[in-house]
Short mmCIF file of C-alpha atoms and ligand atoms in Angstrom, two decimals:
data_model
loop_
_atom_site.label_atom_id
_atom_site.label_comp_id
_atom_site.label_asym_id
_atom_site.label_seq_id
_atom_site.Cartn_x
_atom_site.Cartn_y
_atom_site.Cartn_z
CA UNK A 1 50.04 56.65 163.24
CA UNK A 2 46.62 57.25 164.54
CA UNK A 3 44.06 54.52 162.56
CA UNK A 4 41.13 55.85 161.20
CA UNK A 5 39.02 52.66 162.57
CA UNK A 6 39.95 53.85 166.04
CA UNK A 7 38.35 57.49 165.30
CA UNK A 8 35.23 55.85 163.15
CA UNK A 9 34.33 53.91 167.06
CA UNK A 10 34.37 57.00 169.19
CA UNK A 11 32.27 60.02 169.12
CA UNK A 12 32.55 62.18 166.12
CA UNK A 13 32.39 65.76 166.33
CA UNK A 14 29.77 67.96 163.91
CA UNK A 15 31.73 70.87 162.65
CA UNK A 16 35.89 71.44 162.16
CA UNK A 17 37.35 74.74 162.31
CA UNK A 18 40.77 74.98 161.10
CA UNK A 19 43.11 78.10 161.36
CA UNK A 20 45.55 77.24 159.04
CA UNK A 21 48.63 78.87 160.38
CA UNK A 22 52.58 78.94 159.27
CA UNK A 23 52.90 78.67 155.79
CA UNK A 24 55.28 81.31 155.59
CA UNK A 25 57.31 80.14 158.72
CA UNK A 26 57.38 76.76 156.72
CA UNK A 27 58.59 78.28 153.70
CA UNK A 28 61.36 80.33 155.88
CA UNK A 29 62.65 76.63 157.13
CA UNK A 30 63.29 75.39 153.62
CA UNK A 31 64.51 78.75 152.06
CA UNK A 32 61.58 78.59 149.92
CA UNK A 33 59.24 82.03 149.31
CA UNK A 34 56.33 82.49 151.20
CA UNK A 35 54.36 81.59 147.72
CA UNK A 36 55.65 77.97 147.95
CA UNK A 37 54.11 77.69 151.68
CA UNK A 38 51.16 79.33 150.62
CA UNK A 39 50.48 76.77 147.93
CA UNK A 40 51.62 73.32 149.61
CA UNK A 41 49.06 74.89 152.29
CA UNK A 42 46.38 75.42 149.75
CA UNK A 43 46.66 71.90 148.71
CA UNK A 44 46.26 70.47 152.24
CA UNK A 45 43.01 71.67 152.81
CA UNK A 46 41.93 68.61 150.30
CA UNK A 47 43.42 66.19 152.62
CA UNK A 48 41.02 67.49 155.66
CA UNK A 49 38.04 67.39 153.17
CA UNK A 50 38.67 64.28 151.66
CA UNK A 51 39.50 63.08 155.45
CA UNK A 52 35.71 64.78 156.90
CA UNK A 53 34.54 62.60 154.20
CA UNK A 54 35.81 59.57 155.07
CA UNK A 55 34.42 60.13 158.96
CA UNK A 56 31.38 61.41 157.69
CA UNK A 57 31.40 64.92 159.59
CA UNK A 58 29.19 66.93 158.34
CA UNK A 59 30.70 70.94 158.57
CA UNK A 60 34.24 72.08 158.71
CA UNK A 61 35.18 75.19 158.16
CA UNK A 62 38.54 76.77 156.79
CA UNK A 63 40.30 80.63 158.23
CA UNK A 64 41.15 81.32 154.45
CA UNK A 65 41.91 85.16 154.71
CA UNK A 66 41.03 87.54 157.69
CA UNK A 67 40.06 91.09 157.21
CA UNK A 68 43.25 91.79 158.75
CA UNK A 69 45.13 90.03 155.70
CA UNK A 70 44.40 93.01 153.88
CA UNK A 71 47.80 94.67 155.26
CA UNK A 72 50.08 92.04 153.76
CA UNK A 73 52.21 93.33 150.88
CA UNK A 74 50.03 93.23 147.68
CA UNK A 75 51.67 91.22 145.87
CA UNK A 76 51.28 88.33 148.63
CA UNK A 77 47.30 89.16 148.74
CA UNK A 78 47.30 88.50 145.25
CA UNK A 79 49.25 85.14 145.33
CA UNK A 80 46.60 84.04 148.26
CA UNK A 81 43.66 85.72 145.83
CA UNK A 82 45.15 83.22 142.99
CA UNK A 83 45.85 80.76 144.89
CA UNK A 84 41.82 80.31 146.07
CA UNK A 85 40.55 81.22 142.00
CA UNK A 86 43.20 77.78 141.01
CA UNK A 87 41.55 75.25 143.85
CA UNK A 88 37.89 76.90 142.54
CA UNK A 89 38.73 76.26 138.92
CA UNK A 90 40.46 72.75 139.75
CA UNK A 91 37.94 71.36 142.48
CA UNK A 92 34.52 72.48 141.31
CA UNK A 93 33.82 69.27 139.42
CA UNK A 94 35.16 67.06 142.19
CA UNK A 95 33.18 69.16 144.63
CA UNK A 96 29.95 68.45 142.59
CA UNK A 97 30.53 64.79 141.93
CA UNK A 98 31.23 64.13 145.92
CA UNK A 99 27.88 66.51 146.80
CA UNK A 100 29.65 68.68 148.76
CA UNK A 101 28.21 72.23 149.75
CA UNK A 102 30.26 75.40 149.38
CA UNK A 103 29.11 78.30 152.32
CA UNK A 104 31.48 81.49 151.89
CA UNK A 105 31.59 83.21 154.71
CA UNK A 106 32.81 86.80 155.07
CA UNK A 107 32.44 90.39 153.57
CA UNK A 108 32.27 89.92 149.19
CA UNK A 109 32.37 93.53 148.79
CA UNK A 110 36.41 93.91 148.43
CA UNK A 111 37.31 90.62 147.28
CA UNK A 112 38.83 90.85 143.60
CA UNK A 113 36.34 90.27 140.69
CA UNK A 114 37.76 87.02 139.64
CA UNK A 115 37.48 85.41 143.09
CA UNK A 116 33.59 86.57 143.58
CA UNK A 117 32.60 85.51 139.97
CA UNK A 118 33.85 81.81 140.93
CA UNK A 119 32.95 81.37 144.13
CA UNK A 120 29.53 82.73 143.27
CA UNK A 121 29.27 79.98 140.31
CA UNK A 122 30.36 77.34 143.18
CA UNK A 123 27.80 78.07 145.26
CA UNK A 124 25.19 78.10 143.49
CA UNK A 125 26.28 75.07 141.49
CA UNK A 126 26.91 73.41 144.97
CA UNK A 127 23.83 75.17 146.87
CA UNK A 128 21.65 71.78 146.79
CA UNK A 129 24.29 69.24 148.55
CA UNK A 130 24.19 68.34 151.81
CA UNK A 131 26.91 65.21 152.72
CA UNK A 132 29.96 67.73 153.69
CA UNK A 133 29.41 71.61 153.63
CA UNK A 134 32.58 73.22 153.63
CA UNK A 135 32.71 76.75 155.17
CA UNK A 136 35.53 79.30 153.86
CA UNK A 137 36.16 82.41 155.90
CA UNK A 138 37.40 85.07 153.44
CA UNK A 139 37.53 88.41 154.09
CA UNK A 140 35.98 87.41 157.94
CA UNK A 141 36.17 88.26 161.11
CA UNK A 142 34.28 87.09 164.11
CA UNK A 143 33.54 90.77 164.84
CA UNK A 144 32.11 91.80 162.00
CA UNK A 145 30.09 88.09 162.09
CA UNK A 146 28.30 89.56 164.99
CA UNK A 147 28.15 93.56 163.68
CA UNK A 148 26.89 92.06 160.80
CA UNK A 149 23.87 90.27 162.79
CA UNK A 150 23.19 93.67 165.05
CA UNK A 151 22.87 95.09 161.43
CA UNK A 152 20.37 92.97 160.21
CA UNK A 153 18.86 93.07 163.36
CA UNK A 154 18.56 96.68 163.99
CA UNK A 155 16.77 96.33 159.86
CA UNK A 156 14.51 94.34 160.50
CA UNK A 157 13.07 95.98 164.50
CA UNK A 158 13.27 99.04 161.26
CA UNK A 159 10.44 97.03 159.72
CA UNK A 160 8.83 95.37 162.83
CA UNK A 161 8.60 98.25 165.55
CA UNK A 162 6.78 96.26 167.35
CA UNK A 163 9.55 93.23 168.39
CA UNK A 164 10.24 93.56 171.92
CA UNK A 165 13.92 93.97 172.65
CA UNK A 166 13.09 91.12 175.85
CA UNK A 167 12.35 88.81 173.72
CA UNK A 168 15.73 88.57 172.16
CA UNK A 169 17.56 85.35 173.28
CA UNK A 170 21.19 84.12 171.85
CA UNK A 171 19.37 81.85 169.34
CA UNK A 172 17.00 84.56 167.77
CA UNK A 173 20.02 86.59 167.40
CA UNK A 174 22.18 84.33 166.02
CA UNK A 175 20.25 83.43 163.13
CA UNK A 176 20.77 87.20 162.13
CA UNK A 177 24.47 86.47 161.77
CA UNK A 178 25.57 85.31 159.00
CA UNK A 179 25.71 81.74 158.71
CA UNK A 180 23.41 81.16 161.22
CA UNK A 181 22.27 78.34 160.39
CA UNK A 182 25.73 76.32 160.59
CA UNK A 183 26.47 74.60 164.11
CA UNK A 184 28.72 75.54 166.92
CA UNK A 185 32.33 73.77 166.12
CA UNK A 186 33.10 70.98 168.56
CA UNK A 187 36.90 71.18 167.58
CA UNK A 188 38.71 74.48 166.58
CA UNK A 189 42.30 73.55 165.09
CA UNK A 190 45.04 76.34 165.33
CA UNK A 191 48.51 75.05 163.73
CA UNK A 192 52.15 76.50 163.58
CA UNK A 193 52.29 76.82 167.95
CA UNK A 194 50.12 80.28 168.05
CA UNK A 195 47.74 80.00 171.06
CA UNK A 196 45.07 82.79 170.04
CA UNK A 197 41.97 82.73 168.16
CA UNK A 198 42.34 85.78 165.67
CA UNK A 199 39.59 87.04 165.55
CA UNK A 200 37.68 83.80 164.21
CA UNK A 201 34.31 82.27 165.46
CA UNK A 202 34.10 84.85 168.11
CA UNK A 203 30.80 83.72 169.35
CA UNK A 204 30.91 80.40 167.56
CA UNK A 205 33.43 79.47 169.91
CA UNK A 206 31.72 79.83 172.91
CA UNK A 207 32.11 76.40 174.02
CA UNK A 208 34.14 74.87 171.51
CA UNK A 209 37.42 72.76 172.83
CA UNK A 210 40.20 74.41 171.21
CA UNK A 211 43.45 72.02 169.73
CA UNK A 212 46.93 74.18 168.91
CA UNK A 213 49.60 71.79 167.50
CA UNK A 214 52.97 73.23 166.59
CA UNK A 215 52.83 71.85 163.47
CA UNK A 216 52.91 74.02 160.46
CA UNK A 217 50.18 74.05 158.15
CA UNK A 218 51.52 72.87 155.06
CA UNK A 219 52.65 69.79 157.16
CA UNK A 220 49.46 69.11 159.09
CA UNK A 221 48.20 65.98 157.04
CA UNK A 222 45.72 63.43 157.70
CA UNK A 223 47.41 61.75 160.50
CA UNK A 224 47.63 65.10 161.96
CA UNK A 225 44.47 65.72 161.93
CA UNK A 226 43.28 62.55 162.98
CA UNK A 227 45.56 63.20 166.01
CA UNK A 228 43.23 66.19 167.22
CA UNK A 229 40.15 64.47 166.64
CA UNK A 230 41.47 61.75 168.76
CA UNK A 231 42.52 64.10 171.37
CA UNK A 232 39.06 65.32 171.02
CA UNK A 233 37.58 62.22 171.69
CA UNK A 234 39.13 61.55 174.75
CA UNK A 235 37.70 65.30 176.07
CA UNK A 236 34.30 65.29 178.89
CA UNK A 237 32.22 68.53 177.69
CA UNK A 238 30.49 69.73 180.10
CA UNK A 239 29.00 73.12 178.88
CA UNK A 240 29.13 74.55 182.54
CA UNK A 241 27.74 71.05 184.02
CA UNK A 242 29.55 68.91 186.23
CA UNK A 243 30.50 65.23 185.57
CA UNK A 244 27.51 63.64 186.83
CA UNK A 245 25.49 65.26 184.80
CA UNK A 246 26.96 64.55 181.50
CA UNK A 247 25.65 61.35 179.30
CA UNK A 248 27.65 60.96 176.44
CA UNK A 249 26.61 59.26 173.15
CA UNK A 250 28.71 56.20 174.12
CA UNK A 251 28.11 56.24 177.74
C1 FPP B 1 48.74 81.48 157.36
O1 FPP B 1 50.11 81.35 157.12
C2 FPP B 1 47.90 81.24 156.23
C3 FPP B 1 47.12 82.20 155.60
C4 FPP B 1 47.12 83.63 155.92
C5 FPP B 1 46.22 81.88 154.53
C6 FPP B 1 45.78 80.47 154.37
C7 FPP B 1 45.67 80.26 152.92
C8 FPP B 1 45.94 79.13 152.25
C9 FPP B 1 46.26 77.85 152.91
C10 FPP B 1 45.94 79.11 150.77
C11 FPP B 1 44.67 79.51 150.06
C12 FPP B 1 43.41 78.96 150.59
C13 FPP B 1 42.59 78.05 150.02
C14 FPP B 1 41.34 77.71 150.78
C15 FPP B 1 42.84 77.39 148.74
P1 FPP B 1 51.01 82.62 157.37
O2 FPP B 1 51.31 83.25 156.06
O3 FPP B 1 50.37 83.53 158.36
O4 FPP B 1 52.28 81.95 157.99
P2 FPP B 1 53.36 82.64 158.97
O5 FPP B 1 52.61 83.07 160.19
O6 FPP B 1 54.32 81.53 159.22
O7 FPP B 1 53.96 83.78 158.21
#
């Protein structure tokens, strides 16, 4: 078991991102349905928050649905489509009482009625906290992230003919995507043994150490998860420096 006292003395990274991966698989194991895995699943994502909490990290942000998830049966894209309007309905109040901020990430267009109405009432109910902002990618994907900045980019040149094209730098354009705003992840968390990224973060991820556990996600728990912040801690970033150059935090 990995003690949460060792973590709280080490360096602590900013922003999670979790790709919550092999609910179904899990399901398979224990000839449940894929539903069951889906929903243990959902209910795990408390545990990280509740866990970010306790460590005090600021972001972390959850793969909820790709807009490749689309292509699942129906009737599964509905149970996942429930699944997220039950944890809205039974976590709002909780999220309000422990101040944390709700940031949906993603396309809203062709997400069901019920899910937009809800998380639109979270947010804004949630809009003013600050202590853990907790991202959900729904309906994302890292390439339309960065579409979606060129678009609002190519707008506003549309309104500004005058902004000079050398002027652009990664940090101008990034605060045309989409959550720009919300830092690089430090840690990105893949579970169930699949070593690709998806289509996530795309740019996010730039320099973000990456963790894959085979674990499957309805079993990754908080000892899990304090196992690949742990693993993170004992990683040297360098961001294209070498060693010598590096200070960390705690020397
Ligand atoms: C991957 O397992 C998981 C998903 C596609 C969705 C994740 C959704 C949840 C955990 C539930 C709803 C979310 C919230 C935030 C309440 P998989 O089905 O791809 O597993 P497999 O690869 O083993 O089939």
């Amino acid at each position: 078991m990995v003690k949460i006292e060792d973590i709280r003395g080490g360096r602590l990274p900013t922003h999670v991102a979790l790709i919550m991966d092999g609910n179904g698989r899990w399901a398979k194991q224990r000839g449940l349905s894929r539903t069951e895995g889906h929903r243990k699943g959902a209910n795990r994502v408390r545990d990280i928050i509740d866990t970010c909490l306790e460590l005090h990290i600021p972001y972390v942000s959850f793969f909820a649905f790709s807009t490749e998830n689309w292509q699942r049966p129906q009737e599964e894209v509905n149970v996942l489509m429930d699944l997220l309007s039950q944890a809205l309905d039974k976590y709002a109040d909780e999220a309000i009482e422990k101040q944390i901020k709700l940031i949906v990430l993603g396309d809203f267009n062709r997400l069901p009625e019920h899910v937009k109405g809800r998380l639109a009432k979270v947010q804004e109910k949630t809009k003013d906290f600050d202590r853990l902002k907790v991202i959900l990618a729904l309906n994302y994907s890292g390439r339309w992230d960065i579409l979606e900045g060129a678009r609002r980019l190519i707008n506003h040149v549309r309104q500004n003919p005058d902004f000079d094209p050398n002027t652009l730098t990664e940090e101008i354009f990034r605060k045309f995507m989409p959550g720009g705003d919300i830092p690089d992840p430090d840690l990105l968390i893949r579970t169930s043994g699949e070593l690709r990224i998806s289509n996530f973060y795309l740019w996010q991820l730039a320099y973000t150490e990456l963790y894959f556990t085979p674990v499957f996600w309805p079993d990754f728990d908080k000892n899990e998860f304090l196992k690949a912040i742990a693993d993170w801690q004992q990683r040297e970033r360098r961001f294209g420096k070498i060693s010598e150059q590096i200070t960390t935090k705690d020397g």
